[in-house]
Short mmCIF file of C-alpha atoms in Angstrom, two decimals:
data_model
loop_
_atom_site.label_atom_id
_atom_site.label_comp_id
_atom_site.label_asym_id
_atom_site.label_seq_id
_atom_site.Cartn_x
_atom_site.Cartn_y
_atom_site.Cartn_z
CA MET Q 184 0.00 0.00 0.00
CA ALA Q 185 1.53 3.28 -1.12
CA GLU Q 186 1.91 6.09 1.40
CA SER Q 187 0.15 9.38 0.64
CA SER Q 188 2.65 11.79 -0.89
CA LEU Q 189 1.26 14.52 1.41
CA SER Q 190 1.95 12.63 4.64
CA VAL Q 191 4.52 14.34 6.82
CA SER Q 192 7.68 12.29 7.43
CA TYR Q 193 10.47 12.14 9.98
CA ASN Q 194 12.92 13.89 7.66
CA GLU Q 195 10.46 16.68 6.94
CA LEU Q 196 9.87 17.26 10.64
CA ARG Q 197 13.63 17.34 11.21
CA ARG Q 198 14.03 19.89 8.43
CA TYR Q 199 11.18 22.11 9.68
CA ALA Q 200 12.47 22.12 13.25
CA GLY Q 201 16.09 22.62 12.18
CA MET Q 202 15.20 25.61 10.02
CA LEU Q 203 13.33 27.24 12.90
CA LEU Q 204 16.32 26.71 15.18
CA GLY Q 205 18.65 28.24 12.57
CA TYR Q 206 20.50 25.03 11.70
CA ASP Q 207 21.92 24.11 8.29
CA ARG Q 208 19.13 23.15 5.85
CA THR Q 209 20.95 19.85 5.25
CA TYR Q 210 20.56 17.77 8.42
CA GLY Q 211 23.49 15.63 7.30
CA ASN Q 212 25.67 18.59 8.29
CA TRP Q 213 24.31 18.80 11.82
CA SER Q 214 26.39 18.02 14.88
CA ALA Q 215 25.49 15.13 17.17
CA THR Q 216 24.16 17.65 19.70
CA GLN Q 217 21.91 19.27 17.11
CA ILE Q 218 20.56 15.90 15.98
CA THR Q 219 19.73 14.94 19.56
CA GLU Q 220 18.06 18.29 20.23
CA VAL Q 221 15.85 18.07 17.13
CA ASP Q 222 14.89 14.46 17.86
CA ASP Q 223 13.93 15.45 21.40
CA ILE Q 224 11.78 18.26 20.01
CA ILE Q 225 10.04 15.92 17.56
CA ASN Q 226 9.37 13.36 20.29
CA ALA Q 227 7.93 16.00 22.63
CA GLY Q 228 5.73 17.43 19.88
CA LEU Q 229 4.40 14.00 18.96
CA ARG Q 230 3.66 13.13 22.58
CA ARG Q 231 1.65 16.34 22.95
CA PHE Q 232 -0.25 15.65 19.74
CA TYR Q 233 -1.05 12.03 20.61
CA ARG Q 234 -2.40 12.92 24.03
CA ALA Q 235 -4.41 15.90 22.76
CA SER Q 236 -7.41 13.65 22.06
CA ASP Q 237 -8.70 10.10 22.20
CA TRP Q 238 -7.71 9.67 18.55
CA THR Q 239 -9.50 6.95 16.62
CA PHE Q 240 -6.36 6.09 14.65
CA LEU Q 241 -4.63 5.03 17.86
CA ARG Q 242 -7.22 2.27 18.40
CA GLN Q 243 -6.22 -1.05 16.88
CA THR Q 244 -7.93 -4.43 16.83
CA THR Q 245 -5.95 -7.60 17.38
CA THR Q 246 -6.31 -11.08 18.89
CA LEU Q 247 -5.16 -12.79 22.06
CA ALA Q 248 -4.54 -16.53 21.98
CA ILE Q 249 -5.43 -18.35 25.18
CA SER Q 250 -3.35 -21.36 24.33
CA VAL Q 251 -3.23 -23.35 27.58
CA ALA Q 252 -6.23 -24.44 29.63
CA GLY Q 253 -5.81 -23.45 33.26
CA ASP Q 254 -3.84 -20.26 32.64
CA TYR Q 255 -5.88 -17.17 33.50
CA ASP Q 256 -3.32 -14.34 33.19
CA TYR Q 257 -1.77 -13.21 29.90
CA ASP Q 258 0.68 -10.45 29.01
CA LEU Q 259 -0.66 -7.75 26.70
CA PRO Q 260 1.41 -6.20 23.84
CA ASP Q 261 4.31 -3.93 24.75
CA ASN Q 262 2.50 -1.02 23.06
CA PHE Q 263 -0.73 -1.57 25.01
CA GLY Q 264 -2.10 1.69 26.42
CA ALA Q 265 -5.72 0.99 27.38
CA MET Q 266 -8.62 -1.27 26.50
CA ASP Q 267 -11.30 0.00 24.15
CA GLY Q 268 -14.32 -2.23 24.70
CA ASN Q 269 -14.64 -5.91 25.54
CA PHE Q 270 -12.95 -9.13 24.54
CA THR Q 271 -15.10 -11.13 22.11
CA TYR Q 272 -15.13 -14.70 20.90
CA PRO Q 273 -15.11 -15.61 17.18
CA ALA Q 274 -18.50 -15.69 15.49
CA ALA Q 275 -18.23 -19.47 15.11
CA SER Q 276 -18.31 -19.83 18.89
CA GLY Q 277 -22.07 -19.55 18.84
CA PRO Q 278 -24.62 -17.86 21.12
CA GLY Q 279 -23.27 -19.56 24.24
CA TYR Q 280 -20.17 -17.32 24.20
CA PRO Q 281 -21.09 -13.70 25.02
CA ALA Q 282 -18.61 -10.83 25.11
CA ILE Q 283 -16.19 -10.93 28.03
CA VAL Q 284 -16.95 -7.87 30.14
CA PRO Q 285 -14.54 -5.77 32.26
CA ARG Q 286 -14.43 -5.96 36.03
CA ASN Q 287 -12.31 -4.52 38.80
CA GLU Q 288 -9.09 -6.48 39.32
CA GLN Q 289 -10.02 -7.09 42.95
CA GLN Q 290 -13.35 -8.60 41.91
CA ILE Q 291 -11.56 -11.17 39.75
CA ARG Q 292 -9.29 -12.11 42.65
CA GLU Q 293 -12.31 -12.46 44.94
CA HIS Q 294 -14.03 -14.73 42.40
CA ARG Q 295 -10.97 -16.92 42.28
CA GLN Q 296 -10.76 -16.99 46.07
CA VAL Q 297 -14.22 -18.51 46.48
CA SER Q 298 -14.42 -20.68 43.37
CA THR Q 299 -12.12 -22.86 41.29
CA VAL Q 300 -14.65 -23.21 38.48
CA THR Q 301 -13.30 -23.36 34.93
CA GLY Q 302 -14.98 -22.57 31.63
CA PRO Q 303 -15.14 -20.01 28.85
CA PRO Q 304 -14.13 -16.67 30.43
CA VAL Q 305 -16.96 -14.20 31.01
CA GLU Q 306 -15.07 -11.45 32.89
CA PHE Q 307 -11.66 -9.81 32.63
CA ALA Q 308 -9.56 -7.17 34.36
CA ILE Q 309 -6.47 -5.25 33.26
CA ARG Q 310 -3.67 -4.75 35.75
CA PRO Q 311 -0.15 -3.31 35.53
CA LEU Q 312 2.77 -5.69 35.76
CA VAL Q 313 5.36 -5.13 38.47
CA SER Q 314 8.13 -2.99 37.00
CA THR Q 315 11.60 -1.96 38.15
CA GLY Q 316 11.85 0.80 35.56
CA ALA Q 317 14.22 -1.21 33.36
CA THR Q 318 11.45 -1.11 30.73
CA GLY Q 319 8.34 0.98 30.29
CA GLN Q 320 5.13 0.04 32.07
CA ARG Q 321 3.55 -3.20 30.84
CA PHE Q 322 0.11 -4.68 31.48
CA GLU Q 323 -1.57 -8.06 31.70
CA VAL Q 324 -5.14 -9.29 31.49
CA ILE Q 325 -6.67 -11.77 33.93
CA PHE Q 326 -9.81 -13.80 33.23
CA TRP Q 327 -12.58 -15.46 35.19
CA PRO Q 328 -13.46 -18.21 35.25
CA THR Q 329 -10.14 -19.87 34.53
CA PRO Q 330 -10.16 -20.89 30.84
CA ASN Q 331 -10.97 -24.56 30.32
CA ALA Q 332 -9.68 -24.73 26.74
CA SER Q 333 -7.81 -22.78 24.07
CA TYR Q 334 -9.57 -19.70 22.69
CA THR Q 335 -8.68 -16.92 20.29
CA LEU Q 336 -10.19 -13.66 21.49
CA SER Q 337 -10.54 -10.38 19.63
CA TYR Q 338 -10.12 -7.01 21.30
CA ARG Q 339 -9.36 -3.38 20.56
CA TYR Q 340 -6.90 -1.22 22.43
CA THR Q 341 -5.25 2.18 22.35
CA VAL Q 342 -1.64 1.86 21.21
CA LEU Q 343 1.44 3.55 22.62
CA CYS Q 344 3.43 5.11 19.78
CA SER Q 345 7.15 4.79 19.11
CA THR Q 346 9.71 7.36 18.04
CA LEU Q 347 10.19 8.09 14.35
CA SER Q 348 13.27 6.87 12.51
CA ALA Q 349 14.59 6.29 9.02
CA SER Q 350 13.03 2.81 9.10
CA PHE Q 351 9.71 4.00 10.57
CA PRO Q 352 9.39 7.57 9.27
CA TYR Q 353 5.63 8.20 9.43
CA PRO Q 354 3.73 9.30 12.54
CA LEU Q 355 0.33 7.75 13.14
CA GLY Q 356 -2.52 9.91 11.87
CA GLY Q 357 -1.40 10.14 8.27
CA GLN Q 358 -1.85 12.92 5.76
CA GLN Q 359 -5.09 14.20 7.32
CA HIS Q 360 -3.25 15.28 10.47
CA ALA Q 361 0.09 16.21 8.89
CA GLU Q 362 -0.22 19.98 9.40
CA THR Q 363 -1.28 19.52 13.02
CA ILE Q 364 1.68 17.27 13.74
CA LYS Q 365 4.06 19.71 12.04
CA GLU Q 366 2.78 22.66 14.08
CA PHE Q 367 2.98 20.72 17.34
CA VAL Q 368 6.63 19.97 16.59
CA LEU Q 369 7.36 23.58 15.58
CA ALA Q 370 5.65 24.82 18.75
CA GLU Q 371 8.11 22.70 20.74
CA ALA Q 372 11.03 24.11 18.74
CA GLU Q 373 9.68 27.62 19.26
CA GLN Q 374 9.50 27.10 23.00
CA THR Q 375 13.08 25.78 22.98
CA LEU Q 376 14.23 29.06 21.43
CA ASP Q 377 12.65 31.53 23.85
CA GLU Q 378 10.79 29.39 26.41
CA ASN Q 379 7.52 31.01 25.34
CA MET Q 380 4.63 29.79 23.27
CA GLY Q 381 4.25 31.91 20.12
CA LEU Q 382 2.95 31.82 16.57
CA HIS Q 383 3.39 28.09 16.08
CA ALA Q 384 1.62 27.31 19.33
CA GLN Q 385 -1.32 29.34 18.06
CA ALA Q 386 -1.16 27.55 14.71
CA ALA Q 387 -1.07 24.19 16.49
CA ALA Q 388 -4.23 25.11 18.40
CA ARG Q 389 -6.02 26.02 15.15
CA GLU Q 390 -4.87 22.88 13.34
CA LEU Q 391 -5.88 20.77 16.33
CA GLN Q 392 -9.47 21.91 15.94
CA ALA Q 393 -9.41 20.81 12.29
CA SER Q 394 -7.93 17.45 13.27
CA LEU Q 395 -10.59 16.94 15.94
CA ARG Q 396 -13.34 17.54 13.36
CA ILE Q 397 -11.73 15.13 10.90
CA ASP Q 398 -11.29 12.48 13.55
CA ALA Q 399 -14.91 12.80 14.68
CA ILE Q 400 -16.17 12.39 11.11
CA SER Q 401 -14.06 9.27 10.62
CA ILE Q 402 -16.09 7.33 13.22
CA THR Q 403 -19.53 8.86 12.68
CA PRO Q 404 -21.87 6.72 10.55
CA GLY Q 405 -23.77 8.39 7.76
CA SER Q 406 -27.03 7.24 9.34
CA LEU Q 407 -28.03 5.90 12.73
CA GLY Q 408 -31.04 4.19 11.19
CA TYR Q 409 -34.75 4.85 11.59
CA MET Q 410 -35.37 6.70 14.86
CA GLY Q 411 -39.20 6.75 14.82
CA ASP Q 412 -41.83 4.33 16.07
CA PRO Q 413 -42.00 1.35 13.71
CA SER Q 414 -44.92 -0.27 15.52
CA ASN Q 415 -47.53 1.02 13.09
CA GLY Q 416 -45.56 -0.11 10.04
CA SER Q 417 -45.81 3.33 8.44
CA TYR Q 418 -42.03 3.60 7.84
CA ALA Q 419 -41.97 0.35 5.91
CA SER Q 420 -45.17 1.07 3.99
CA GLU Q 421 -43.82 4.41 2.81
CA ARG Q 422 -41.03 2.51 1.06
CA GLY Q 423 -43.12 -0.26 -0.43
CA LEU Q 424 -42.05 -2.86 2.12
CA SER Q 425 -44.00 -4.94 4.55
CA SER Q 426 -43.36 -4.15 8.21
CA GLU Q 427 -41.48 -7.45 8.49
CA THR Q 428 -38.99 -7.04 5.67
CA ALA Q 429 -35.91 -4.96 4.88
CA THR Q 430 -33.53 -4.59 1.96
CA TYR Q 431 -29.73 -4.75 2.26
CA ASN Q 432 -27.37 -4.54 -0.74
CA GLY Q 433 -30.28 -5.28 -3.06
CA THR Q 434 -31.37 -8.40 -1.15
CA LEU Q 435 -34.78 -8.61 0.57
CA TRP Q 436 -34.62 -9.96 4.11
CA SER Q 437 -37.55 -10.93 6.30
#
């Protein structure tokens, strides 16, 4: 899949920040200190942008394999930030497998204290793993009841982003948020120069409003469906349908 030619890249952000700081236009001529300073500015700008909203593009769906019956705690991905919804079973699991709903971590421990029942999990809790600071904070999920078999669960979570590099040059958000990301980085560079927020901070605030509108549109359906009272069948009759039928992709369903 080809990247949009209007997406902002790591090298572009370096060039923009370097120019504002008065560095050589060719970043290959920068000193090690200048490179470190610009990278720090880019990282700070990206962190501010990513935490400015609950961005939809930071939510990703993946799977968790419960591979061993009897194990109820599982490490989550290194880039796990927060859950977004419930764990779900595959469609083929049938109606006997509802979504696995969140609970307080203490509630799960109390369940396990009073019962050793096993079966398809129906509840989960997220808890932080013990950390010495040698790595960033990591999380795990615990289930109840204790799984009695192997399952592949689907879930969505908010990701923690990584720094940009030559190998991974594009910030999350893509072309639609490129100007906002650029201005957040330049606002950081601007503050580095005089320790005050100036023109680029104002521009970042304006671009952020545009990004918020775009992000809201990206998750808003074109229609929420019929919102009236269908009990009298008038909505269906107005469209030449019986009150017990509907059409989807040209197919009549009853």
